[in-house]
Short mmCIF file of C-alpha atoms in Angstrom, two decimals:
data_model
loop_
_atom_site.label_atom_id
_atom_site.label_comp_id
_atom_site.label_asym_id
_atom_site.label_seq_id
_atom_site.Cartn_x
_atom_site.Cartn_y
_atom_site.Cartn_z
CA MET A 1 -38.22 103.49 248.98
CA CYS A 2 -41.89 102.68 248.93
CA ALA A 3 -42.56 99.49 250.86
CA THR A 4 -45.45 98.48 248.67
CA CYS A 5 -44.02 98.51 245.19
CA GLY A 6 -40.36 99.55 245.53
CA CYS A 7 -40.81 102.80 243.63
CA SER A 8 -38.85 105.80 244.78
CA ALA A 9 -40.85 107.53 247.47
CA ASP A 10 -41.43 110.78 245.64
CA GLY A 11 -44.98 111.14 246.81
CA SER A 12 -46.51 109.88 243.59
CA VAL A 13 -49.85 108.28 244.10
CA THR A 14 -51.42 105.32 242.46
CA MET A 15 -55.14 104.82 242.35
CA HIS A 16 -57.07 101.65 242.66
CA VAL A 17 -60.78 101.57 242.11
CA PRO A 18 -62.01 98.23 243.34
CA GLY A 19 -64.56 96.73 241.04
CA GLN A 20 -64.48 99.69 238.72
CA GLU A 21 -62.06 100.41 235.94
CA ASN A 22 -61.85 103.48 233.79
CA ASN A 23 -63.88 102.56 230.77
CA HIS A 24 -66.70 100.76 232.45
CA ASP A 25 -70.34 101.17 231.65
CA HIS A 26 -72.51 103.01 234.12
CA ASN A 27 -75.80 101.89 232.65
CA HIS A 28 -77.48 99.06 234.34
CA GLY A 29 -80.90 97.54 234.95
CA HIS A 30 -82.38 100.07 237.33
CA ASP A 31 -82.47 103.80 237.31
CA HIS A 32 -80.44 105.81 239.77
CA SER A 33 -77.48 108.15 239.70
CA HIS A 34 -74.31 107.44 241.58
CA SER A 35 -70.74 108.57 241.79
CA HIS A 36 -67.73 106.30 241.46
CA GLY A 37 -68.24 105.27 245.07
CA LYS A 38 -65.53 104.21 247.42
CA LYS A 39 -61.94 104.40 246.34
CA ILE A 40 -58.81 103.28 248.07
CA VAL A 41 -55.95 105.72 247.66
CA ASP A 42 -52.48 104.32 248.29
CA VAL A 43 -50.74 107.32 249.75
CA GLU A 44 -47.47 105.92 251.17
CA GLN A 45 -46.34 109.38 252.15
CA ASP A 46 -44.08 110.34 255.00
CA ILE A 47 -46.03 112.55 257.35
CA LEU A 48 -43.10 114.93 257.64
CA GLN A 49 -42.51 115.00 253.90
CA GLN A 50 -43.52 118.64 253.48
CA ASN A 51 -41.11 119.70 256.20
CA ASN A 52 -38.37 117.49 254.78
CA LEU A 53 -38.78 118.93 251.28
CA LEU A 54 -38.49 122.46 252.63
CA ALA A 55 -35.49 121.39 254.68
CA GLU A 56 -33.86 120.11 251.48
CA ARG A 57 -34.58 123.46 249.88
CA ASN A 58 -32.91 125.26 252.77
CA LYS A 59 -30.00 122.85 252.52
CA GLY A 60 -29.59 123.69 248.84
CA TYR A 61 -29.55 127.39 249.65
CA PHE A 62 -26.92 126.86 252.36
CA ASP A 63 -24.78 124.65 250.12
CA ALA A 64 -24.91 127.08 247.22
CA LYS A 65 -23.80 129.95 249.43
CA ASN A 66 -21.36 127.81 251.43
CA ILE A 67 -23.16 128.65 254.65
CA LEU A 68 -22.54 126.40 257.64
CA ALA A 69 -25.96 126.10 259.26
CA LEU A 70 -26.07 124.70 262.79
CA ASN A 71 -29.26 123.82 264.65
CA LEU A 72 -28.74 124.41 268.37
CA VAL A 73 -31.12 122.43 270.56
CA SER A 74 -31.41 122.17 274.33
CA SER A 75 -33.80 122.55 277.21
CA PRO A 76 -34.59 126.09 278.32
CA GLY A 77 -31.87 127.60 280.46
CA SER A 78 -28.97 125.43 279.34
CA GLY A 79 -27.05 128.50 278.19
CA LYS A 80 -27.50 128.46 274.41
CA THR A 81 -27.74 132.21 274.07
CA THR A 82 -24.83 132.88 276.42
CA LEU A 83 -22.70 130.41 274.47
CA LEU A 84 -23.63 132.24 271.29
CA GLU A 85 -22.86 135.66 272.74
CA LYS A 86 -19.47 134.45 273.86
CA THR A 87 -18.75 132.77 270.52
CA LEU A 88 -19.81 135.78 268.47
CA ALA A 89 -17.64 138.08 270.55
CA ASP A 90 -14.57 135.84 270.65
CA LEU A 91 -14.58 134.92 266.95
CA LYS A 92 -15.49 138.37 265.68
CA GLY A 93 -13.36 139.14 262.65
CA GLN A 94 -12.42 135.49 262.19
CA LEU A 95 -15.75 134.18 260.94
CA THR A 96 -18.90 135.84 259.61
CA PHE A 97 -21.99 134.98 261.60
CA ALA A 98 -25.75 135.24 261.35
CA VAL A 99 -28.26 134.03 263.92
CA ILE A 100 -31.88 132.91 263.85
CA GLU A 101 -33.46 132.91 267.29
CA GLY A 102 -36.47 130.71 268.03
CA ASP A 103 -38.63 131.38 271.07
CA GLN A 104 -42.31 131.24 271.80
CA GLN A 105 -42.42 134.90 272.80
CA THR A 106 -40.26 138.04 273.16
CA THR A 107 -37.25 139.32 271.25
CA ASN A 108 -35.03 139.15 274.34
CA ASP A 109 -32.59 136.68 272.84
CA ALA A 110 -32.43 138.49 269.52
CA ASP A 111 -31.74 141.73 271.38
CA ARG A 112 -28.83 140.08 273.16
CA ILE A 113 -27.40 138.81 269.87
CA HIS A 114 -28.03 142.16 268.19
CA ALA A 115 -25.96 143.82 270.91
CA THR A 116 -22.93 141.85 269.71
CA GLY A 117 -23.30 143.44 266.28
CA THR A 118 -24.39 140.22 264.57
CA LYS A 119 -27.17 139.96 262.01
CA VAL A 120 -30.12 138.31 263.75
CA THR A 121 -33.74 137.37 263.09
CA GLN A 122 -36.15 136.38 265.82
CA ILE A 123 -38.84 133.83 265.10
CA ASN A 124 -41.65 133.79 267.65
CA THR A 125 -43.51 130.54 267.36
CA GLY A 126 -46.44 131.67 269.51
CA LYS A 127 -47.72 128.45 270.95
CA GLY A 128 -45.38 126.35 268.81
CA CYS A 129 -42.84 124.16 270.56
CA HIS A 130 -40.23 123.93 267.82
CA LEU A 131 -38.92 125.58 264.67
CA ASP A 132 -39.71 123.94 261.36
CA ALA A 133 -38.12 124.21 257.93
CA HIS A 134 -40.85 126.55 256.69
CA MET A 135 -40.16 129.14 259.41
CA VAL A 136 -36.43 128.96 258.71
CA LEU A 137 -37.05 129.37 254.97
CA HIS A 138 -38.84 132.66 255.59
CA ALA A 139 -36.25 133.80 258.08
CA ILE A 140 -33.39 133.31 255.61
CA GLN A 141 -35.36 134.95 252.81
CA GLY A 142 -35.62 138.01 255.00
CA MET A 143 -32.15 138.12 256.45
CA LYS A 144 -30.12 136.96 253.42
CA PRO A 145 -27.09 135.60 255.27
CA LYS A 146 -23.75 136.23 253.56
CA ASN A 147 -21.82 133.69 251.55
CA ASP A 148 -19.26 131.64 253.51
CA SER A 149 -20.87 132.54 256.83
CA VAL A 150 -21.89 130.50 259.85
CA LEU A 151 -25.61 130.52 260.59
CA PHE A 152 -26.62 129.57 264.11
CA ILE A 153 -30.26 128.56 264.40
CA GLU A 154 -31.14 128.61 268.08
CA ASN A 155 -34.18 126.38 268.39
CA VAL A 156 -36.97 126.76 270.94
CA GLY A 157 -35.76 125.48 274.32
CA ASN A 158 -37.21 121.98 274.26
CA LEU A 159 -35.52 118.58 274.13
CA VAL A 160 -38.49 116.74 272.67
CA CYS A 161 -40.18 118.35 269.71
CA PRO A 162 -37.27 119.89 267.77
CA ALA A 163 -35.80 116.39 267.33
CA MET A 164 -38.34 115.55 264.63
CA PHE A 165 -37.93 118.60 262.43
CA ASP A 166 -35.07 118.89 259.98
CA LEU A 167 -34.39 122.56 259.28
CA GLY A 168 -31.85 121.89 256.57
CA GLU A 169 -28.94 122.29 258.95
CA LYS A 170 -25.53 120.77 258.37
CA GLU A 171 -25.07 119.68 261.97
CA ARG A 172 -27.29 119.50 264.99
CA VAL A 173 -25.70 120.54 268.27
CA VAL A 174 -27.33 119.54 271.55
CA ILE A 175 -26.40 121.56 274.62
CA ILE A 176 -26.87 120.26 278.13
CA SER A 177 -25.86 122.00 281.35
CA VAL A 178 -24.53 120.24 284.43
CA THR A 179 -27.48 121.43 286.52
CA GLU A 180 -29.82 119.27 284.46
CA GLY A 181 -28.90 115.74 285.50
CA ASP A 182 -26.63 113.23 283.83
CA ASP A 183 -29.49 110.95 282.78
CA LYS A 184 -30.85 113.53 280.35
CA PRO A 185 -29.71 111.65 277.23
CA LEU A 186 -31.70 108.60 278.33
CA LYS A 187 -34.77 110.68 279.10
CA TYR A 188 -34.69 112.49 275.76
CA PRO A 189 -33.01 110.01 273.43
CA ASP A 190 -34.31 111.32 270.10
CA ILE A 191 -32.49 114.62 270.31
CA PHE A 192 -29.20 112.91 271.18
CA PHE A 193 -29.76 110.35 268.44
CA THR A 194 -30.01 113.06 265.80
CA SER A 195 -27.22 115.35 267.02
CA THR A 196 -23.58 115.19 265.96
CA LEU A 197 -22.13 117.32 268.73
CA CYS A 198 -23.02 117.50 272.43
CA ILE A 199 -21.83 120.49 274.41
CA ILE A 200 -21.81 120.08 278.18
CA ASN A 201 -22.16 123.61 279.52
CA LYS A 202 -21.63 125.27 282.93
CA ILE A 203 -18.86 122.87 283.97
CA ASP A 204 -17.67 125.53 286.44
CA LEU A 205 -20.66 124.46 288.57
CA LEU A 206 -19.56 120.83 288.80
CA PRO A 207 -18.33 121.13 292.42
CA TYR A 208 -21.84 122.11 293.52
CA VAL A 209 -24.03 119.62 291.71
CA PRO A 210 -24.30 115.82 291.73
CA PHE A 211 -23.52 115.51 288.03
CA SER A 212 -21.12 112.97 286.59
CA VAL A 213 -19.53 114.03 283.32
CA GLU A 214 -18.47 110.44 282.70
CA LYS A 215 -22.01 109.22 283.25
CA VAL A 216 -23.56 111.72 280.86
CA LYS A 217 -20.99 110.84 278.21
CA GLU A 218 -21.70 107.16 278.66
CA ASN A 219 -25.45 107.77 278.41
CA ALA A 220 -25.12 109.95 275.32
CA ARG A 221 -22.97 107.30 273.62
CA LYS A 222 -25.50 104.60 274.40
CA ILE A 223 -27.83 106.46 272.09
CA ASN A 224 -25.37 107.81 269.59
CA ARG A 225 -22.02 106.09 269.51
CA ASN A 226 -20.45 108.70 267.24
CA ILE A 227 -21.57 111.81 269.07
CA HIS A 228 -18.72 114.26 269.68
CA ILE A 229 -18.68 115.75 273.18
CA ILE A 230 -17.12 119.04 274.31
CA GLU A 231 -17.20 120.36 277.90
CA VAL A 232 -17.34 124.12 278.30
CA SER A 233 -17.96 126.93 280.74
CA CYS A 234 -19.00 130.29 279.36
CA THR A 235 -18.20 131.83 282.75
CA THR A 236 -14.58 130.70 283.05
CA GLY A 237 -13.95 130.16 279.34
CA ALA A 238 -12.87 126.56 279.91
CA GLY A 239 -13.28 124.36 276.84
CA LEU A 240 -14.37 127.18 274.56
CA GLN A 241 -11.25 126.87 272.44
CA GLU A 242 -12.17 123.26 271.66
CA TRP A 243 -15.65 124.39 270.58
CA TYR A 244 -14.13 127.12 268.38
CA ASP A 245 -11.73 124.62 266.85
CA TRP A 246 -14.63 122.29 266.09
CA LEU A 247 -16.53 125.17 264.51
CA LYS A 248 -13.60 126.27 262.37
CA SER A 249 -12.91 122.71 261.26
CA LYS A 250 -16.48 122.55 259.96
CA VAL A 251 -16.21 125.86 258.17
CA LEU A 252 -12.91 125.07 256.53
CA ALA A 253 -13.84 121.53 255.56
CA PRO A 254 -13.79 121.43 251.77
CA GLU A 255 -17.04 120.29 250.20
CA THR A 256 -16.70 116.82 248.78
CA VAL A 257 -18.45 116.41 245.49
CA MET B 1 -46.68 118.80 271.58
CA HIS B 2 -45.11 118.24 268.20
CA GLU B 3 -47.89 115.68 267.84
CA LEU B 4 -50.16 118.55 266.85
CA SER B 5 -47.83 119.39 263.96
CA VAL B 6 -47.87 115.73 263.01
CA VAL B 7 -51.68 115.64 263.00
CA MET B 8 -51.85 118.88 261.00
CA SER B 9 -49.52 117.35 258.40
CA ILE B 10 -51.71 114.26 258.23
CA ILE B 11 -54.80 116.40 257.65
CA GLU B 12 -53.01 118.30 254.90
CA ILE B 13 -51.81 115.14 253.16
CA ALA B 14 -55.21 113.45 253.46
CA THR B 15 -57.13 116.48 252.20
CA THR B 16 -54.83 116.91 249.19
CA GLN B 17 -55.12 113.24 248.33
CA MET B 18 -58.90 113.25 248.74
CA GLU B 19 -59.26 116.22 246.42
CA GLY B 20 -56.90 114.61 243.93
CA ALA B 21 -59.17 111.57 243.89
CA ASP B 22 -62.25 113.72 243.20
CA ALA B 23 -63.81 112.66 246.45
CA SER B 24 -65.54 114.66 249.13
CA GLU B 25 -65.13 112.61 252.24
CA ILE B 26 -62.64 110.31 253.88
CA GLU B 27 -64.08 107.16 255.39
CA GLU B 28 -60.91 105.58 256.54
CA ILE B 29 -57.27 106.48 257.03
CA GLU B 30 -54.45 104.05 257.62
CA LEU B 31 -51.30 105.28 259.35
CA GLU B 32 -47.98 103.68 260.12
CA ILE B 33 -46.34 104.81 263.35
CA GLY B 34 -43.10 103.29 264.55
CA ALA B 35 -42.30 102.78 268.22
CA LEU B 36 -39.16 104.93 267.79
CA SER B 37 -40.75 107.67 265.71
CA GLY B 38 -40.96 110.07 268.64
CA VAL B 39 -44.76 110.27 268.62
CA GLU B 40 -46.34 109.97 272.05
CA GLU B 41 -49.62 108.14 271.70
CA ASN B 42 -51.64 109.99 274.34
CA SER B 43 -50.57 113.36 273.00
CA PHE B 44 -51.30 112.19 269.49
CA GLU B 45 -54.79 111.09 270.52
CA PHE B 46 -55.45 114.41 272.23
CA ALA B 47 -54.18 116.44 269.26
CA TRP B 48 -56.14 114.29 266.82
CA LYS B 49 -59.50 114.84 268.52
CA GLN B 50 -59.09 118.59 268.53
CA ALA B 51 -57.50 119.03 265.13
CA VAL B 52 -59.70 116.88 262.88
CA ARG B 53 -62.86 118.83 263.72
CA ASN B 54 -64.37 120.40 260.62
CA THR B 55 -61.88 118.67 258.35
CA PRO B 56 -62.51 115.78 255.95
CA LEU B 57 -61.04 113.49 258.60
CA GLN B 58 -63.67 114.38 261.18
CA ASN B 59 -65.61 111.14 260.77
CA ALA B 60 -62.88 108.97 259.36
CA VAL B 61 -62.08 105.63 260.94
CA ARG B 62 -58.41 105.71 261.87
CA LYS B 63 -56.28 102.61 261.69
CA ILE B 64 -52.79 102.73 263.11
CA ASN B 65 -50.24 100.07 262.27
CA HIS B 66 -47.76 100.14 265.11
CA ILE B 67 -44.31 99.14 263.94
CA GLU B 68 -42.01 97.70 266.56
CA GLY B 69 -38.39 98.70 266.77
CA LEU B 70 -35.83 96.46 265.11
CA ALA B 71 -32.10 97.01 265.18
CA THR B 72 -28.96 95.29 263.91
CA CYS B 73 -25.91 95.20 266.15
CA LEU B 74 -23.12 96.27 263.81
CA ASP B 75 -20.56 94.37 265.87
CA CYS B 76 -22.40 91.04 266.06
CA MET B 77 -24.55 91.49 262.94
CA ILE B 78 -27.60 90.09 264.68
CA ASP B 79 -31.09 91.58 264.55
CA PHE B 80 -33.08 92.14 267.72
CA SER B 81 -36.13 94.08 268.77
CA ILE B 82 -35.70 97.34 270.67
CA THR B 83 -38.13 99.56 272.48
CA GLN B 84 -35.71 102.43 273.24
CA LEU B 85 -32.91 104.01 271.27
CA TYR B 86 -30.50 103.20 274.11
CA ASP B 87 -31.25 99.47 274.21
CA ALA B 88 -28.13 97.32 274.14
CA CYS B 89 -27.31 94.34 271.96
CA PRO B 90 -28.42 91.23 273.88
CA VAL B 91 -25.25 89.40 272.82
CA CYS B 92 -22.39 91.86 273.32
CA GLY B 93 -24.10 94.60 275.32
CA GLY B 94 -22.90 97.19 272.82
CA HIS B 95 -24.72 100.20 271.43
CA PHE B 96 -23.40 100.28 267.89
CA LEU B 97 -26.76 99.79 266.28
CA ASN B 98 -28.41 100.33 262.97
CA ILE B 99 -32.12 101.01 263.40
CA LYS B 100 -33.95 99.03 260.74
CA LYS B 101 -37.54 99.51 261.80
CA GLY B 102 -39.52 101.64 264.19
CA LYS B 103 -38.83 105.12 262.79
CA GLU B 104 -41.82 105.02 260.44
CA LEU B 105 -44.28 107.88 260.35
CA LYS B 106 -46.49 107.53 257.31
CA VAL B 107 -49.90 107.93 255.79
CA LYS B 108 -50.37 104.52 254.16
CA SER B 109 -53.75 104.76 252.52
CA LEU B 110 -57.18 106.33 252.50
CA VAL B 111 -60.64 105.12 251.68
CA VAL B 112 -62.44 108.06 250.11
CA ASN B 113 -65.94 108.56 248.87
#
């Protein structure tokens, strides 16, 4: 809601022309030409409004086609792509998948996903540090994911910038690996604040690193009390069943009207 | 550097609004940026200087209203100011908070000519 007048914040603009109203007379004592002069424009517009509108559009597309869209965010090297490869292979035949890969450069990740036989589109952001709703819109226009499928959107590896940009996803999943440090949620609070699920990856490495699972959980819950946490290892397979169960529960959840 | 995207959005909004008001330059722009909005001020400053060149905002005076974080503890129902998302309730030490202020990221107004 607009803080100034209480109108719904739909981007409508009101104009005020101080000292000048519409039907005023421009003729006065001396002779010169002038424009209307200074105007104050009350904008009251969210800076991310354009992105948010496109995100809503994506959301509508996903809802209409009953597509479960998940935005996977993490730092580089946390194991997002490996987790996807594993998931796509293990759940093949049970769920229909499509993947959008976001990276600054290369199609390496898309090639890995393609090798599993899953429909995939790579977005290269160039110098960009995150995906936005506009990029995802074009990706889905091109790939046309099937009805009732699961769409993984693997964001650019970055725990900062993707936090701000709604892509139209149903859930945001943050992945953190045990080699990263258990204070990561406190260092990058925004991404944990906006995620609904936190996957702690590479737990097979716990004996070798000073990482406390309890500590990271505590830190994540300081920021987001309701965040769901699942511990997994893509190497040993530990915890993957819990992740698959979570995924299936989201797919099967009936839409409430 | 998502701050660059933020600045680009501001330029787009401001230019559209300026054109809609039949004006040709922007003298002043007023922004609202919350302490919890995720915008880093130094990065924002850096991005701003580079991005506004050759746009209607090039010579505009920029005013930023900084909004401090305000949260309600949903256990104690008291309001208190926060600077980080992980700040605890000063009464119960809990983290069950509703963020009331500090997430703002807005173009408030322009002065156009």
